[in-house]
Amino acid sequence: MPHQNTIAVILAAGKGTRMHSDKPKVLQTVLGETMLGLVAGAAQAVAAQVLTVVGHGVEMVRKAHPELAEGFVLQEKQLGTGHALQVAWDRVRASGASHCLVLNGDTPLVTPEVVEDLLQTCRAGADLAFLTAVLPDAGAFGRVLRGPDGEVLGIVEAKDYDPATHGPDTCEVNTGLFCLNVAAMENFLFSLTNANRAGELYITDLVGFAVEAGLSVHALRRDDSSGLLGVNSPLELADAEERLRSDIVSRLLASGCLIHQRASVVVGPRAEVEPGAEITGPCRILGASRIARGAKVGAFCQLTDAVLEPGAEVREFSHLESATLQAGATAGPYARLRPGALLMEDARVGNFVEMKKSVLGKGAKASHLTYLGDASIGAGANIGAGTITCNYDGVNKHKTDIGAGAFIGSNTALVAPVSVGANALVGAGSVITKSVPEGALGIARARQSNLPGRGKKP
Ligand code: UD1
Ligand code: CA
């Protein structure tokens, strides 16, 4: 449960120059989720309120995350991480929260557990707590300075760090995750200056200020915190993504999922795969997909927000987006199920079948080469190869209704709005523009004539 008296501020206004992308850095994705979405998820699990400092590409950020927009604070000029927090401070104070967490928007691997840990450290009596990591190479990260007894003295940014002044590099770095006691820290926040190599207001200077004033500062060093460092380049993004991918796959294997070719299986952080589900790589299972026990996903598939109930199967090379397969239903190989496709129990879709906003009733089949859009197909119906629902007239979309047990002959065009009654038959090659009553045979094609002697000369 999120803590009522805690607010979180996500710093997400920067451009991310090193990404060489037109997108704001925090919209870069890891396993199909934006970095901002992942950070916000961790923040929301701990803090009752979440603010996001936005600036660069704000409209793109708003479009990608409308659910966070109420908590947006605009930082028009990116004058540094300390300035970003200053800009949000009125709302922090107005929230009445006693503690304020600060997260960098470019740390996609941050977890609720680690954020909670830091909050508890701060609540246990620190005025300021922050999380550190020890790296083999401290690179461009802010260095943590400690005194002879291990007490924290401050943080020095990489650009300003000089071993002659600051002592030998211990490679202990600032992860960028802070927790502040709101009442204790606010005076310091507005004393920041930009007297440094970058000419920016650094949030990290708060540490030195607080230590000098005799406040209690706690640097929490966790062994597993190297994954919490910010992503600044395509290489770091790829590393973070691979690390999260392999953690998720390992966790699923440990829980009892059957996974083949584990190195090429991608499961997003919001997807749920139950023990006893079977997945073969390479494949990607993204978004809020749910794969139940006994369901199978074949190789070369991509599923986004898809639901597979127990015993459902998606065969090789299929693509599903916001589609549901009920128990025992199968799709593919080479099926394309777009948003709103629902295969009821034991229904089947075969190769080169596309479905959109359509329901295939219990046990119904569309085995080959078909487009079903805005269509409802009753239980046990059979849709022949090459059937097309012509659902779009260039302006509007129209519905096709096919009754239970109906049989649609191959190469039929159903010009919507149109319905075919239960147990009706439609002759192959028909262009159906008028509804076919229940139990009737509908046939709409030119009659065949055979002209004797008009064939090829022997
Ligand atoms: C920051 C820390 C550094 C730490 C590192 C960990 C500072 C000064 N440095 O460095 O000690 O080791 O993170 O990853 O804090 N942002 C704004 N507004 C601004 C500037 C930045 O919102 O004016 C946001 C960025 O969008 C980003 C986050 O703050 O999400 C961090 O900024 P970034 O420039 O990546 O900081 P680093 O140089 O990586
Ligand atoms: Ca960074």
mmCIF file of C-alpha atoms in Angstrom, residues 151-417:
data_model
loop_
_atom_site.group_PDB
_atom_site.id
_atom_site.type_symbol
_atom_site.label_atom_id
_atom_site.label_comp_id
_atom_site.label_asym_id
_atom_site.label_seq_id
_atom_site.Cartn_x
_atom_site.Cartn_y
_atom_site.Cartn_z
ATOM 1 C CA GLU A 151 30.541 8.984 7.267
ATOM 2 C CA VAL A 152 29.094 10.643 4.169
ATOM 3 C CA LEU A 153 30.521 14.034 3.293
ATOM 4 C CA GLY A 154 28.904 14.788 -0.020
ATOM 5 C CA ILE A 155 28.499 13.930 -3.686
ATOM 6 C CA VAL A 156 30.786 15.301 -6.387
ATOM 7 C CA GLU A 157 29.662 15.073 -9.998
ATOM 8 C CA ALA A 158 32.020 13.297 -12.384
ATOM 9 C CA LYS A 159 32.760 16.533 -14.268
ATOM 10 C CA ASP A 160 33.850 18.232 -11.057
ATOM 11 C CA TYR A 161 35.625 15.287 -9.496
ATOM 12 C CA ASP A 162 39.368 15.659 -8.989
ATOM 13 C CA PRO A 163 41.288 13.005 -7.014
ATOM 14 C CA ALA A 164 43.788 15.633 -5.837
ATOM 15 C CA THR A 165 41.028 17.538 -4.037
ATOM 16 C CA HIS A 166 38.485 14.827 -3.365
ATOM 17 C CA GLY A 167 40.681 11.819 -2.627
ATOM 18 C CA PRO A 168 41.083 8.559 -4.507
ATOM 19 C CA ASP A 169 38.112 7.228 -6.431
ATOM 20 C CA THR A 170 36.265 4.579 -4.380
ATOM 21 C CA CYS A 171 33.868 4.000 -7.252
ATOM 22 C CA GLU A 172 30.916 4.414 -4.925
ATOM 23 C CA VAL A 173 28.397 6.407 -6.920
ATOM 24 C CA ASN A 174 25.074 8.144 -6.496
ATOM 25 C CA THR A 175 22.172 6.248 -8.090
ATOM 26 C CA GLY A 176 20.034 9.391 -8.143
ATOM 27 C CA LEU A 177 17.366 7.973 -5.804
ATOM 28 C CA PHE A 178 16.778 10.330 -2.831
ATOM 29 C CA CYS A 179 14.381 10.643 0.074
ATOM 30 C CA LEU A 180 14.032 14.017 1.812
ATOM 31 C CA ASN A 181 12.404 15.074 5.022
ATOM 32 C CA VAL A 182 10.351 17.908 3.551
ATOM 33 C CA ALA A 183 10.512 20.310 6.517
ATOM 34 C CA ALA A 184 14.219 19.757 7.160
ATOM 35 C CA MET A 185 15.466 20.079 3.586
ATOM 36 C CA GLU A 186 13.518 22.907 2.021
ATOM 37 C CA ASN A 187 15.854 25.755 3.024
ATOM 38 C CA PHE A 188 18.799 23.956 1.455
ATOM 39 C CA LEU A 189 16.955 23.314 -1.774
ATOM 40 C CA PHE A 190 16.693 27.017 -2.475
ATOM 41 C CA SER A 191 20.344 27.677 -1.619
ATOM 42 C CA LEU A 192 21.686 25.634 -4.526
ATOM 43 C CA THR A 193 23.976 27.455 -6.932
ATOM 44 C CA ASN A 194 25.265 26.636 -10.377
ATOM 45 C CA ALA A 195 28.942 27.192 -9.510
ATOM 46 C CA ASN A 196 30.151 24.000 -11.151
ATOM 47 C CA ARG A 197 31.527 22.735 -14.446
ATOM 48 C CA ALA A 198 28.081 22.096 -15.936
ATOM 49 C CA GLY A 199 26.646 25.430 -14.766
ATOM 50 C CA GLU A 200 23.604 23.567 -13.414
ATOM 51 C CA LEU A 201 21.755 23.366 -10.115
ATOM 52 C CA TYR A 202 22.645 19.919 -8.814
ATOM 53 C CA ILE A 203 20.303 18.070 -6.467
ATOM 54 C CA THR A 204 23.405 16.221 -5.317
ATOM 55 C CA ASP A 205 24.738 19.378 -3.595
ATOM 56 C CA LEU A 206 21.982 18.958 -0.984
ATOM 57 C CA VAL A 207 24.047 16.184 0.568
ATOM 58 C CA GLY A 208 27.055 18.395 1.336
ATOM 59 C CA PHE A 209 24.797 21.220 2.610
ATOM 60 C CA ALA A 210 22.955 18.904 4.967
ATOM 61 C CA VAL A 211 26.169 17.356 6.300
ATOM 62 C CA GLU A 212 27.689 20.798 6.915
ATOM 63 C CA ALA A 213 24.594 21.904 8.813
ATOM 64 C CA GLY A 214 24.879 18.852 11.048
ATOM 65 C CA LEU A 215 21.751 17.168 9.743
ATOM 66 C CA SER A 216 21.454 13.425 9.611
ATOM 67 C CA VAL A 217 22.344 12.058 6.160
ATOM 68 C CA HIS A 218 22.256 8.394 5.329
ATOM 69 C CA ALA A 219 23.807 6.837 2.224
ATOM 70 C CA LEU A 220 22.247 3.436 1.711
ATOM 71 C CA ARG A 221 24.559 1.090 -0.159
ATOM 72 C CA ARG A 222 22.904 -1.992 -1.596
ATOM 73 C CA ASP A 223 24.766 -4.793 -3.339
ATOM 74 C CA ASP A 224 22.189 -5.032 -6.098
ATOM 75 C CA SER A 225 21.894 -1.347 -6.820
ATOM 76 C CA SER A 226 24.137 -1.132 -9.882
ATOM 77 C CA GLY A 227 21.032 -1.832 -11.972
ATOM 78 C CA LEU A 228 19.439 1.315 -10.629
ATOM 79 C CA LEU A 229 21.765 3.697 -12.392
ATOM 80 C CA GLY A 230 20.427 5.931 -15.090
ATOM 81 C CA VAL A 231 20.301 4.967 -18.727
ATOM 82 C CA ASN A 232 21.989 7.600 -20.859
ATOM 83 C CA SER A 233 22.953 5.892 -24.122
ATOM 84 C CA PRO A 234 21.626 3.216 -26.486
ATOM 85 C CA LEU A 235 24.179 0.780 -25.070
ATOM 86 C CA GLU A 236 23.018 1.389 -21.500
ATOM 87 C CA LEU A 237 19.407 1.022 -22.639
ATOM 88 C CA ALA A 238 20.204 -2.328 -24.251
ATOM 89 C CA ASP A 239 22.034 -3.475 -21.112
ATOM 90 C CA ALA A 240 19.119 -2.517 -18.866
ATOM 91 C CA GLU A 241 16.670 -4.240 -21.184
ATOM 92 C CA GLU A 242 18.673 -7.447 -21.331
ATOM 93 C CA ARG A 243 19.126 -7.482 -17.587
ATOM 94 C CA LEU A 244 15.395 -7.098 -16.957
ATOM 95 C CA ARG A 245 14.544 -9.646 -19.652
ATOM 96 C CA SER A 246 16.781 -12.318 -18.244
ATOM 97 C CA ASP A 247 15.581 -11.629 -14.659
ATOM 98 C CA ILE A 248 11.950 -12.023 -15.709
ATOM 99 C CA VAL A 249 12.605 -15.236 -17.651
ATOM 100 C CA SER A 250 14.572 -16.694 -14.735
ATOM 101 C CA ARG A 251 11.775 -15.806 -12.330
ATOM 102 C CA LEU A 252 9.186 -17.454 -14.600
ATOM 103 C CA LEU A 253 11.299 -20.603 -14.956
ATOM 104 C CA ALA A 254 11.695 -20.781 -11.186
ATOM 105 C CA SER A 255 7.934 -20.424 -10.739
ATOM 106 C CA GLY A 256 7.260 -23.384 -13.054
ATOM 107 C CA CYS A 257 6.707 -22.011 -16.572
ATOM 108 C CA LEU A 258 8.041 -24.170 -19.370
ATOM 109 C CA ILE A 259 10.350 -22.058 -21.480
ATOM 110 C CA HIS A 260 12.272 -23.265 -24.536
ATOM 111 C CA GLN A 261 15.119 -21.211 -26.058
ATOM 112 C CA ARG A 262 15.131 -19.036 -22.961
ATOM 113 C CA ALA A 263 17.701 -16.618 -24.321
ATOM 114 C CA SER A 264 15.297 -15.463 -27.019
ATOM 115 C CA VAL A 265 12.143 -15.174 -24.923
ATOM 116 C CA VAL A 266 10.971 -11.671 -24.054
ATOM 117 C CA VAL A 267 8.276 -11.213 -21.430
ATOM 118 C CA GLY A 268 7.366 -7.679 -20.413
ATOM 119 C CA PRO A 269 7.283 -6.630 -16.767
ATOM 120 C CA ARG A 270 3.486 -6.294 -16.680
ATOM 121 C CA ALA A 271 2.766 -9.607 -18.394
ATOM 122 C CA GLU A 272 1.601 -12.557 -16.304
ATOM 123 C CA VAL A 273 2.585 -16.076 -17.230
ATOM 124 C CA GLU A 274 1.260 -18.833 -14.989
ATOM 125 C CA PRO A 275 3.245 -21.880 -13.935
ATOM 126 C CA GLY A 276 2.513 -24.649 -16.437
ATOM 127 C CA ALA A 277 2.258 -22.322 -19.440
ATOM 128 C CA GLU A 278 4.624 -23.262 -22.277
ATOM 129 C CA ILE A 279 6.556 -20.727 -24.308
ATOM 130 C CA THR A 280 9.021 -21.269 -27.137
ATOM 131 C CA GLY A 281 11.442 -18.576 -28.241
ATOM 132 C CA PRO A 282 12.068 -16.472 -30.069
ATOM 133 C CA CYS A 283 8.916 -14.622 -29.063
ATOM 134 C CA ARG A 284 7.723 -11.479 -27.320
ATOM 135 C CA ILE A 285 4.913 -11.360 -24.781
ATOM 136 C CA LEU A 286 4.323 -7.733 -23.913
ATOM 137 C CA GLY A 287 2.002 -5.270 -22.192
ATOM 138 C CA ALA A 288 -0.622 -6.701 -19.864
ATOM 139 C CA SER A 289 -0.703 -10.108 -21.579
ATOM 140 C CA ARG A 290 -1.868 -13.064 -19.488
ATOM 141 C CA ILE A 291 -0.910 -16.631 -20.357
ATOM 142 C CA ALA A 292 -2.710 -19.251 -18.283
ATOM 143 C CA ARG A 293 -1.570 -22.649 -17.143
ATOM 144 C CA GLY A 294 -1.563 -25.149 -20.001
ATOM 145 C CA ALA A 295 -1.623 -22.433 -22.678
ATOM 146 C CA LYS A 296 1.110 -22.463 -25.329
ATOM 147 C CA VAL A 297 2.913 -19.817 -27.337
ATOM 148 C CA GLY A 298 4.939 -21.035 -30.324
ATOM 149 C CA ALA A 299 8.110 -19.591 -31.752
ATOM 150 C CA PHE A 300 8.244 -16.255 -33.633
ATOM 151 C CA CYS A 301 5.055 -14.880 -32.090
ATOM 152 C CA GLN A 302 4.384 -11.429 -30.721
ATOM 153 C CA LEU A 303 1.608 -10.936 -28.174
ATOM 154 C CA THR A 304 0.679 -7.538 -26.766
ATOM 155 C CA ASP A 305 -2.114 -7.249 -24.178
ATOM 156 C CA ALA A 306 -3.272 -10.721 -25.241
ATOM 157 C CA VAL A 307 -5.077 -13.203 -23.026
ATOM 158 C CA LEU A 308 -4.694 -16.973 -23.416
ATOM 159 C CA GLU A 309 -6.956 -19.019 -21.191
ATOM 160 C CA PRO A 310 -6.020 -22.525 -20.082
ATOM 161 C CA GLY A 311 -5.213 -24.836 -22.976
ATOM 162 C CA ALA A 312 -5.324 -22.083 -25.622
ATOM 163 C CA GLU A 313 -2.547 -22.220 -28.182
ATOM 164 C CA VAL A 314 -0.912 -19.662 -30.441
ATOM 165 C CA ARG A 315 1.154 -21.345 -33.134
ATOM 166 C CA GLU A 316 4.283 -20.056 -34.836
ATOM 167 C CA PHE A 317 4.559 -16.655 -36.540
ATOM 168 C CA SER A 318 1.338 -15.228 -35.127
ATOM 169 C CA HIS A 319 0.729 -11.665 -34.055
ATOM 170 C CA LEU A 320 -1.828 -10.799 -31.369
ATOM 171 C CA GLU A 321 -2.793 -7.431 -29.996
ATOM 172 C CA SER A 322 -5.554 -7.008 -27.388
ATOM 173 C CA ALA A 323 -6.965 -10.382 -28.433
ATOM 174 C CA THR A 324 -8.371 -13.173 -26.280
ATOM 175 C CA LEU A 325 -8.323 -16.943 -26.786
ATOM 176 C CA GLN A 326 -10.661 -18.806 -24.481
ATOM 177 C CA ALA A 327 -9.947 -22.309 -23.235
ATOM 178 C CA GLY A 328 -8.882 -24.701 -25.981
ATOM 179 C CA ALA A 329 -8.942 -22.109 -28.780
ATOM 180 C CA THR A 330 -6.052 -22.093 -31.262
ATOM 181 C CA ALA A 331 -4.613 -19.529 -33.630
ATOM 182 C CA GLY A 332 -1.955 -19.755 -36.338
ATOM 183 C CA PRO A 333 0.521 -20.467 -37.661
ATOM 184 C CA TYR A 334 0.575 -17.023 -39.303
ATOM 185 C CA ALA A 335 -2.540 -15.594 -37.659
ATOM 186 C CA ARG A 336 -3.063 -11.887 -37.106
ATOM 187 C CA LEU A 337 -5.464 -11.048 -34.301
ATOM 188 C CA ARG A 338 -6.002 -7.341 -33.857
ATOM 189 C CA PRO A 339 -7.743 -5.465 -31.020
ATOM 190 C CA GLY A 340 -11.081 -6.929 -30.050
ATOM 191 C CA ALA A 341 -10.547 -10.373 -31.571
ATOM 192 C CA LEU A 342 -12.162 -12.983 -29.348
ATOM 193 C CA LEU A 343 -11.938 -16.710 -29.968
ATOM 194 C CA MET A 344 -14.419 -18.470 -27.743
ATOM 195 C CA GLU A 345 -13.842 -21.955 -26.388
ATOM 196 C CA ASP A 346 -12.295 -24.348 -28.913
ATOM 197 C CA ALA A 347 -12.625 -21.887 -31.787
ATOM 198 C CA ARG A 348 -9.889 -22.011 -34.386
ATOM 199 C CA VAL A 349 -8.166 -19.552 -36.661
ATOM 200 C CA GLY A 350 -5.655 -20.834 -39.187
ATOM 201 C CA ASN A 351 -2.997 -19.390 -41.446
ATOM 202 C CA PHE A 352 -3.283 -15.944 -42.976
ATOM 203 C CA VAL A 353 -6.458 -15.084 -41.125
ATOM 204 C CA GLU A 354 -6.869 -11.540 -39.829
ATOM 205 C CA MET A 355 -9.475 -10.644 -37.224
ATOM 206 C CA LYS A 356 -10.404 -7.255 -35.797
ATOM 207 C CA LYS A 357 -13.244 -6.451 -33.321
ATOM 208 C CA SER A 358 -14.760 -9.823 -34.088
ATOM 209 C CA VAL A 359 -16.004 -12.776 -32.112
ATOM 210 C CA LEU A 360 -15.606 -16.346 -33.268
ATOM 211 C CA GLY A 361 -18.144 -18.423 -31.333
ATOM 212 C CA LYS A 362 -17.516 -21.644 -29.496
ATOM 213 C CA GLY A 363 -15.963 -24.249 -31.797
ATOM 214 C CA ALA A 364 -16.269 -22.018 -34.892
ATOM 215 C CA LYS A 365 -13.490 -22.137 -37.477
ATOM 216 C CA ALA A 366 -11.812 -19.858 -39.967
ATOM 217 C CA SER A 367 -8.974 -22.014 -41.150
ATOM 218 C CA HIS A 368 -7.422 -20.170 -44.095
ATOM 219 C CA LEU A 369 -6.922 -16.806 -45.802
ATOM 220 C CA THR A 370 -9.730 -14.752 -44.303
ATOM 221 C CA TYR A 371 -10.521 -11.260 -43.025
ATOM 222 C CA LEU A 372 -13.097 -10.902 -40.283
ATOM 223 C CA GLY A 373 -13.713 -7.285 -39.212
ATOM 224 C CA ASP A 374 -16.612 -6.063 -37.025
ATOM 225 C CA ALA A 375 -18.122 -9.520 -37.287
ATOM 226 C CA SER A 376 -19.871 -11.831 -34.907
ATOM 227 C CA ILE A 377 -19.778 -15.515 -35.765
ATOM 228 C CA GLY A 378 -21.973 -18.017 -33.968
ATOM 229 C CA ALA A 379 -20.936 -21.280 -32.373
ATOM 230 C CA GLY A 380 -19.822 -24.065 -34.703
ATOM 231 C CA ALA A 381 -19.913 -21.916 -37.868
ATOM 232 C CA ASN A 382 -17.394 -22.647 -40.593
ATOM 233 C CA ILE A 383 -15.826 -19.807 -42.527
ATOM 234 C CA GLY A 384 -14.383 -21.026 -45.842
ATOM 235 C CA ALA A 385 -10.993 -20.106 -47.240
ATOM 236 C CA GLY A 386 -10.824 -16.619 -48.716
ATOM 237 C CA THR A 387 -13.891 -15.214 -46.960
ATOM 238 C CA ILE A 388 -13.812 -11.453 -46.590
ATOM 239 C CA THR A 389 -16.133 -9.295 -44.499
ATOM 240 C CA CYS A 390 -16.294 -6.035 -46.449
ATOM 241 C CA ASN A 391 -16.801 -3.914 -43.319
ATOM 242 C CA TYR A 392 -15.667 -0.520 -44.603
ATOM 243 C CA ASP A 393 -17.457 1.524 -47.252
ATOM 244 C CA GLY A 394 -14.825 4.235 -47.351
ATOM 245 C CA VAL A 395 -16.549 6.299 -44.660
ATOM 246 C CA ASN A 396 -18.106 4.024 -42.049
ATOM 247 C CA LYS A 397 -17.575 0.564 -40.608
ATOM 248 C CA HIS A 398 -20.469 -1.922 -40.670
ATOM 249 C CA LYS A 399 -21.253 -5.179 -38.922
ATOM 250 C CA THR A 400 -21.547 -8.721 -40.220
ATOM 251 C CA ASP A 401 -23.553 -11.282 -38.256
ATOM 252 C CA ILE A 402 -23.176 -14.966 -38.943
ATOM 253 C CA GLY A 403 -25.455 -17.368 -37.050
ATOM 254 C CA ALA A 404 -24.521 -20.548 -35.242
ATOM 255 C CA GLY A 405 -23.754 -23.524 -37.473
ATOM 256 C CA ALA A 406 -23.675 -21.454 -40.687
ATOM 257 C CA PHE A 407 -21.337 -22.488 -43.500
ATOM 258 C CA ILE A 408 -19.703 -19.792 -45.617
ATOM 259 C CA GLY A 409 -18.326 -21.182 -48.889
ATOM 260 C CA SER A 410 -14.829 -20.314 -50.030
ATOM 261 C CA ASN A 411 -14.060 -16.956 -51.585
ATOM 262 C CA THR A 412 -17.181 -15.234 -50.308
ATOM 263 C CA ALA A 413 -17.416 -11.469 -49.936
ATOM 264 C CA LEU A 414 -19.918 -10.439 -47.234
ATOM 265 C CA VAL A 415 -20.783 -6.796 -47.893
ATOM 266 C CA ALA A 416 -21.716 -5.321 -44.499
ATOM 267 C CA PRO A 417 -24.106 -4.515 -42.957
#
